[in-house]
Coordinates of C-alpha atoms in Angstrom, one line a residue:
M1 CA 5.6 -33.3 10.5
L2 CA 6.1 -30.8 14.1
M3 CA 7.1 -27.4 13.9
E4 CA 9.2 -26.3 17.2
S5 CA 9.1 -23.0 18.6
P6 CA 12.6 -21.3 18.6
D7 CA 13.9 -20.7 22.7
K8 CA 12.6 -17.1 24.0
S9 CA 13.8 -18.0 27.4
S10 CA 16.5 -14.8 26.8
S11 CA 14.8 -11.5 26.0
S12 CA 18.8 -10.8 24.4
Y13 CA 19.1 -13.1 21.3
Q14 CA 22.1 -14.9 21.0
L15 CA 23.7 -16.2 17.9
Q16 CA 25.4 -19.3 17.6
S17 CA 28.5 -20.1 16.4
P18 CA 28.6 -19.4 13.1
G19 CA 29.3 -22.5 11.0
W20 CA 32.8 -22.7 8.9
S21 CA 32.8 -24.0 5.4
S22 CA 35.4 -26.3 4.2
S23 CA 37.8 -24.0 3.4
K24 CA 38.0 -19.9 3.6
L25 CA 38.2 -18.1 0.7
P26 CA 41.8 -16.3 -0.2
P27 CA 42.1 -12.9 1.0
S28 CA 41.2 -11.0 -2.8
V29 CA 38.5 -13.2 -3.3
T30 CA 37.2 -12.3 0.0
R31 CA 37.1 -8.7 -0.6
L32 CA 35.1 -8.6 -3.7
W33 CA 32.9 -11.4 -1.9
R34 CA 32.1 -9.3 1.1
P35 CA 30.4 -6.0 -1.0
A36 CA 28.4 -8.5 -2.9
A37 CA 26.8 -10.6 0.1
Q38 CA 26.4 -7.2 1.8
R39 CA 23.9 -6.5 -1.3
N40 CA 22.6 -9.6 -1.4
L41 CA 21.8 -9.4 2.6
R42 CA 20.7 -6.0 2.3
N43 CA 18.0 -6.7 -0.2
Q44 CA 17.1 -10.0 0.8
W45 CA 16.0 -8.7 4.6
S46 CA 14.5 -5.7 2.7
K47 CA 12.2 -7.9 0.8
L48 CA 11.1 -9.8 4.0
A49 CA 10.3 -6.6 5.3
S50 CA 8.2 -6.2 2.6
Y51 CA 6.6 -9.4 3.0
K52 CA 5.8 -9.2 6.6
S53 CA 3.9 -5.8 5.5
Q54 CA 2.0 -7.9 2.9
W55 CA 1.2 -10.0 5.4
V56 CA -0.4 -7.4 8.2
S57 CA -2.3 -6.3 4.9
S58 CA -3.5 -9.8 3.7
S59 CA -4.8 -10.7 7.3
S60 CA -6.4 -7.6 8.2
A61 CA -8.4 -7.7 4.8
G62 CA -9.3 -11.3 6.0
R63 CA -10.4 -11.2 9.5
S64 CA -12.8 -8.4 7.6
H65 CA -14.2 -10.7 5.1
A66 CA -14.2 -13.5 8.3
T67 CA -16.2 -11.0 10.5
S68 CA -19.0 -10.4 7.6
L69 CA -19.3 -14.2 6.9
V70 CA -20.1 -14.9 10.3
N71 CA -22.5 -11.7 10.4
T72 CA -24.2 -13.4 7.4
D73 CA -24.5 -16.9 9.3
L74 CA -25.8 -15.7 12.3
S75 CA -28.5 -13.6 10.5
L76 CA -28.8 -16.3 8.4
R77 CA -29.7 -18.7 11.8
Y78 CA -32.0 -16.0 13.2
I79 CA -34.3 -15.1 10.2
P80 CA -36.7 -17.9 10.7
S81 CA -37.7 -17.0 14.6
M82 CA -37.3 -13.5 13.6
E83 CA -40.3 -10.8 14.9
L84 CA -41.0 -9.2 11.7
G85 CA -43.8 -6.5 13.3
V86 CA -44.8 -4.3 10.7
L87 CA -43.3 -6.6 7.8
S88 CA -45.0 -9.8 8.6
D89 CA -47.8 -9.6 6.4
M90 CA -45.3 -9.1 3.5
L91 CA -45.2 -12.1 1.7
D92 CA -41.9 -14.4 1.1
L93 CA -39.7 -12.2 2.8
R94 CA -38.1 -14.5 5.0
K95 CA -37.4 -17.0 2.0
K96 CA -36.2 -13.6 -0.3
A97 CA -34.2 -12.1 3.2
S98 CA -32.4 -15.6 3.1
A99 CA -31.6 -15.9 -0.5
K100 CA -29.9 -12.6 -0.3
L101 CA -27.7 -13.9 2.9
L102 CA -26.9 -17.1 0.6
K103 CA -25.6 -15.0 -2.6
Q104 CA -23.4 -12.5 0.6
Q105 CA -22.1 -15.6 2.1
E106 CA -20.6 -17.7 -0.9
L107 CA -19.3 -13.7 -1.6
Y108 CA -17.6 -13.5 1.8
R109 CA -16.3 -17.3 1.8
S110 CA -14.9 -16.2 -1.7
K111 CA -13.0 -13.4 -0.6
L112 CA -11.9 -15.1 2.7
L113 CA -10.1 -17.6 0.4
S114 CA -8.9 -15.2 -1.7
S115 CA -6.9 -13.5 1.4
Y116 CA -5.8 -16.8 2.5
R117 CA -4.5 -17.5 -0.8
D118 CA -2.3 -14.1 -0.6
L119 CA -1.4 -15.4 2.9
V120 CA 0.1 -18.6 1.7
A121 CA 1.7 -16.6 -1.1
V122 CA 3.1 -14.1 1.3
L123 CA 4.9 -17.1 3.3
T124 CA 6.5 -18.5 -0.1
H125 CA 8.3 -15.6 -0.6
M126 CA 9.5 -15.6 2.6
V127 CA 10.5 -19.2 2.7
N128 CA 12.3 -18.2 -0.6
T129 CA 13.8 -15.5 0.4
S130 CA 15.3 -16.9 3.7
R131 CA 16.9 -19.9 1.6
S132 CA 18.2 -16.7 -0.9
M133 CA 21.2 -15.1 1.4
R134 CA 24.1 -17.2 0.8
C135 CA 26.6 -15.5 -2.1
Y136 CA 28.5 -18.2 -3.9
V137 CA 31.6 -17.2 -6.1
K138 CA 31.9 -18.1 -9.6
G139 CA 35.4 -17.7 -12.0
T140 CA 38.8 -18.3 -11.2
S141 CA 40.8 -16.5 -8.1
S142 CA 42.1 -14.0 -10.5
S143 CA 39.2 -13.1 -11.9
P144 CA 35.9 -13.9 -9.9
L145 CA 32.7 -13.3 -10.8
V146 CA 30.7 -13.0 -7.7
Q147 CA 27.0 -14.6 -8.4
F148 CA 23.4 -14.7 -6.3
S149 CA 22.0 -18.1 -6.2
C150 CA 20.4 -20.4 -3.5
S151 CA 22.9 -23.4 -4.9
S152 CA 26.5 -23.7 -6.5
E153 CA 28.4 -25.4 -9.2
D154 CA 31.2 -25.8 -6.8
K155 CA 30.6 -28.0 -3.6
N156 CA 33.5 -26.9 -1.9
D157 CA 31.6 -23.1 -2.0
A158 CA 29.0 -23.0 0.5
G159 CA 28.6 -19.7 -0.1
D160 CA 28.9 -17.9 3.2
G161 CA 32.4 -16.6 2.4
G162 CA 34.2 -18.9 5.1
G163 CA 32.5 -17.8 8.0
T164 CA 33.9 -14.5 7.2
P165 CA 31.9 -11.7 9.3
V166 CA 29.6 -10.0 6.2
F167 CA 29.3 -6.7 8.1
A168 CA 30.7 -6.6 11.4
F169 CA 30.4 -9.2 13.4
W170 CA 27.9 -11.8 11.7
S171 CA 28.4 -14.2 9.5
I172 CA 25.5 -15.7 6.8
S173 CA 24.6 -18.4 8.8
S174 CA 23.9 -15.9 12.0
F175 CA 21.8 -13.7 9.1
E176 CA 20.4 -17.3 8.1
Q177 CA 19.3 -18.4 11.7
L178 CA 17.1 -14.9 12.7
A179 CA 15.6 -15.9 9.0
D180 CA 14.6 -18.9 10.3
E181 CA 13.3 -18.1 13.3
L182 CA 10.7 -15.1 11.5
V183 CA 9.7 -17.4 9.2
L184 CA 8.8 -20.0 11.8
M185 CA 6.4 -17.6 13.3
F186 CA 4.7 -17.2 9.9
T187 CA 4.4 -20.6 9.1
S188 CA 2.7 -21.4 11.9
E189 CA 0.2 -18.9 12.2
L190 CA -0.6 -20.0 8.9
S191 CA -1.5 -23.2 9.6
L192 CA -3.5 -21.9 12.2
K193 CA -5.6 -19.7 10.2
R194 CA -6.0 -22.5 7.8
L195 CA -7.9 -24.3 10.9
L196 CA -9.9 -21.2 10.9
V197 CA -10.9 -21.3 7.7
V198 CA -12.0 -24.6 7.2
E199 CA -14.2 -24.4 10.3
L200 CA -16.0 -21.0 9.4
F201 CA -16.8 -22.5 6.0
T202 CA -17.9 -25.4 7.4
N203 CA -20.3 -23.7 9.5
S204 CA -21.5 -21.3 6.8
C205 CA -22.6 -23.7 4.1
E206 CA -24.8 -26.4 3.5
A207 CA -25.2 -29.8 4.8
R208 CA -24.0 -31.0 1.4
E209 CA -20.9 -29.1 1.4
V210 CA -19.3 -30.4 4.7
N211 CA -17.2 -32.8 3.1
E212 CA -15.7 -30.4 0.4
F213 CA -14.3 -28.0 3.5
C214 CA -13.0 -31.3 5.2
W215 CA -9.2 -30.3 7.0
L216 CA -7.3 -33.1 4.4
N217 CA -8.8 -31.6 1.0
E218 CA -7.4 -28.9 -0.8
L219 CA -9.5 -25.5 -0.4
Y220 CA -7.9 -24.2 -3.4
P221 CA -6.6 -25.9 -6.6
G222 CA -3.0 -26.7 -5.8
E223 CA -3.2 -25.3 -2.5
F224 CA -0.9 -28.9 -1.3
D225 CA 1.8 -27.5 -3.6
D226 CA 1.9 -24.6 -1.8
L227 CA 1.7 -25.6 1.7
R228 CA 5.2 -28.2 0.5
K229 CA 6.7 -25.1 0.0
C230 CA 6.6 -23.6 3.2
N231 CA 6.9 -27.2 5.1
L232 CA 3.0 -27.0 5.8
F233 CA 2.7 -30.4 4.0
S234 CA 3.0 -34.2 5.7
E235 CA 3.7 -36.4 3.5
D236 CA 3.3 -39.3 6.1
T237 CA -0.7 -38.3 6.8
G238 CA -1.2 -37.2 3.4
G239 CA -2.7 -34.0 4.5
P240 CA -1.8 -30.6 6.1
V241 CA 0.7 -30.4 8.7
S242 CA -1.8 -30.1 12.6
P243 CA -1.6 -26.3 13.6
R244 CA -0.2 -26.1 17.4
L245 CA 0.6 -22.8 19.3
M246 CA 4.2 -21.6 19.6
E247 CA 4.3 -21.6 23.2
G248 CA 2.4 -24.4 24.0
K249 CA 4.2 -26.4 21.3
S250 CA 0.6 -28.6 21.1
D251 CA -1.3 -29.8 18.5
M252 CA -4.8 -28.4 18.1
P253 CA -7.3 -31.0 18.6
P254 CA -9.2 -32.6 15.3
L255 CA -12.4 -30.2 13.8
K256 CA -15.7 -31.3 14.6
L257 CA -17.6 -31.3 11.3
N258 CA -21.0 -31.7 13.3
S259 CA -20.8 -28.8 15.3
Q260 CA -22.6 -25.3 15.1
P261 CA -20.4 -22.8 17.3
N262 CA -22.8 -20.4 18.6
H263 CA -22.1 -16.5 19.2
E264 CA -19.3 -16.7 21.6
N265 CA -17.4 -19.6 19.4
M266 CA -17.4 -17.4 16.6
Q267 CA -16.6 -14.4 18.2
V268 CA -13.4 -16.8 19.7
Y269 CA -12.7 -17.3 15.8
L270 CA -12.4 -14.1 15.4
T271 CA -9.7 -13.2 17.8
T272 CA -7.7 -15.9 17.4
W273 CA -7.2 -14.2 13.9
L274 CA -6.9 -11.0 14.6
E275 CA -4.8 -11.5 17.7
E276 CA -2.2 -13.7 15.4
L277 CA -1.2 -15.7 18.7
N278 CA 1.9 -17.6 16.8
I279 CA 3.4 -14.2 15.6
D280 CA 5.7 -12.1 18.3
T281 CA 5.4 -8.6 17.2
H282 CA 8.0 -6.9 20.5
R283 CA 10.4 -10.2 19.0
I284 CA 10.1 -8.7 15.3
D285 CA 10.5 -5.5 16.0
E286 CA 13.7 -6.4 18.5
M287 CA 15.1 -8.6 15.5
F288 CA 15.1 -5.8 13.0
A289 CA 16.2 -3.8 15.0
I290 CA 19.1 -6.0 15.8
L291 CA 19.3 -6.2 12.0
E292 CA 19.5 -2.6 11.3
E293 CA 22.0 -2.1 13.9
E294 CA 24.7 -4.7 12.1
M295 CA 23.9 -4.1 8.1
H296 CA 23.3 0.2 8.8
V297 CA 20.1 0.0 7.1
H298 CA 16.7 0.6 7.7
L299 CA 14.5 -1.8 6.8
S300 CA 10.7 -1.1 8.5

């Protein structure tokens, strides 16, 4: 399964023509539907803004744990060749130092994995929220009850009010387009971060543990179920979707598990995590500014 990047050839975002459902709602129902749809959209986009902030927090924590893991790994590599100076007469100093660093290494791996799981959880919430923007009408036309749901018992109700503008100009489908664009950025970034986690784990573990952190293995119980919810699991390959850069539209090369990255390689990994190459922050700011103007609400 390959993820396509959105077209960013134009700095100003242009929405496609809204899709129209099979039948428009009666005017009396539309008058009741619009306020309910407005409340729902404000609520869902407020959630997305909150999840965006949660992502930033979890990503920052993950970068901190990754840095500590890299520093510990490098220290372990250098201990055998270190000049101990006046400490050279202390028995088993290198052995004791290595044992302590190994414990720290295990701790930082656990913390990095926890941050990664937090990112997966945030993305799962984003995906669910992006699919909850439609407002389905329940009841009769004379006394309708408006219900918010991702599905409808009435196959003739598309949940978009017949393409009616919800606020000023945009239909439900227009809001969904923006949500899909936003979610795609974070989906692509999570896949890239998983690559970095696997690489960092692989190069900070004992040789016998290398296969445990293979790309095709779960990093934690139930991970693949979570990735399926985010469209990041390929049933064809039986593993996670290959990471890619949004702009380049190219898959990353497979991991070389027998490699031993040097300090410069490790720094590239940390910088890649920090920069979040698949997330266009300027575009996100533009999106939320457009949304706030359309919905007359403060989101960020």
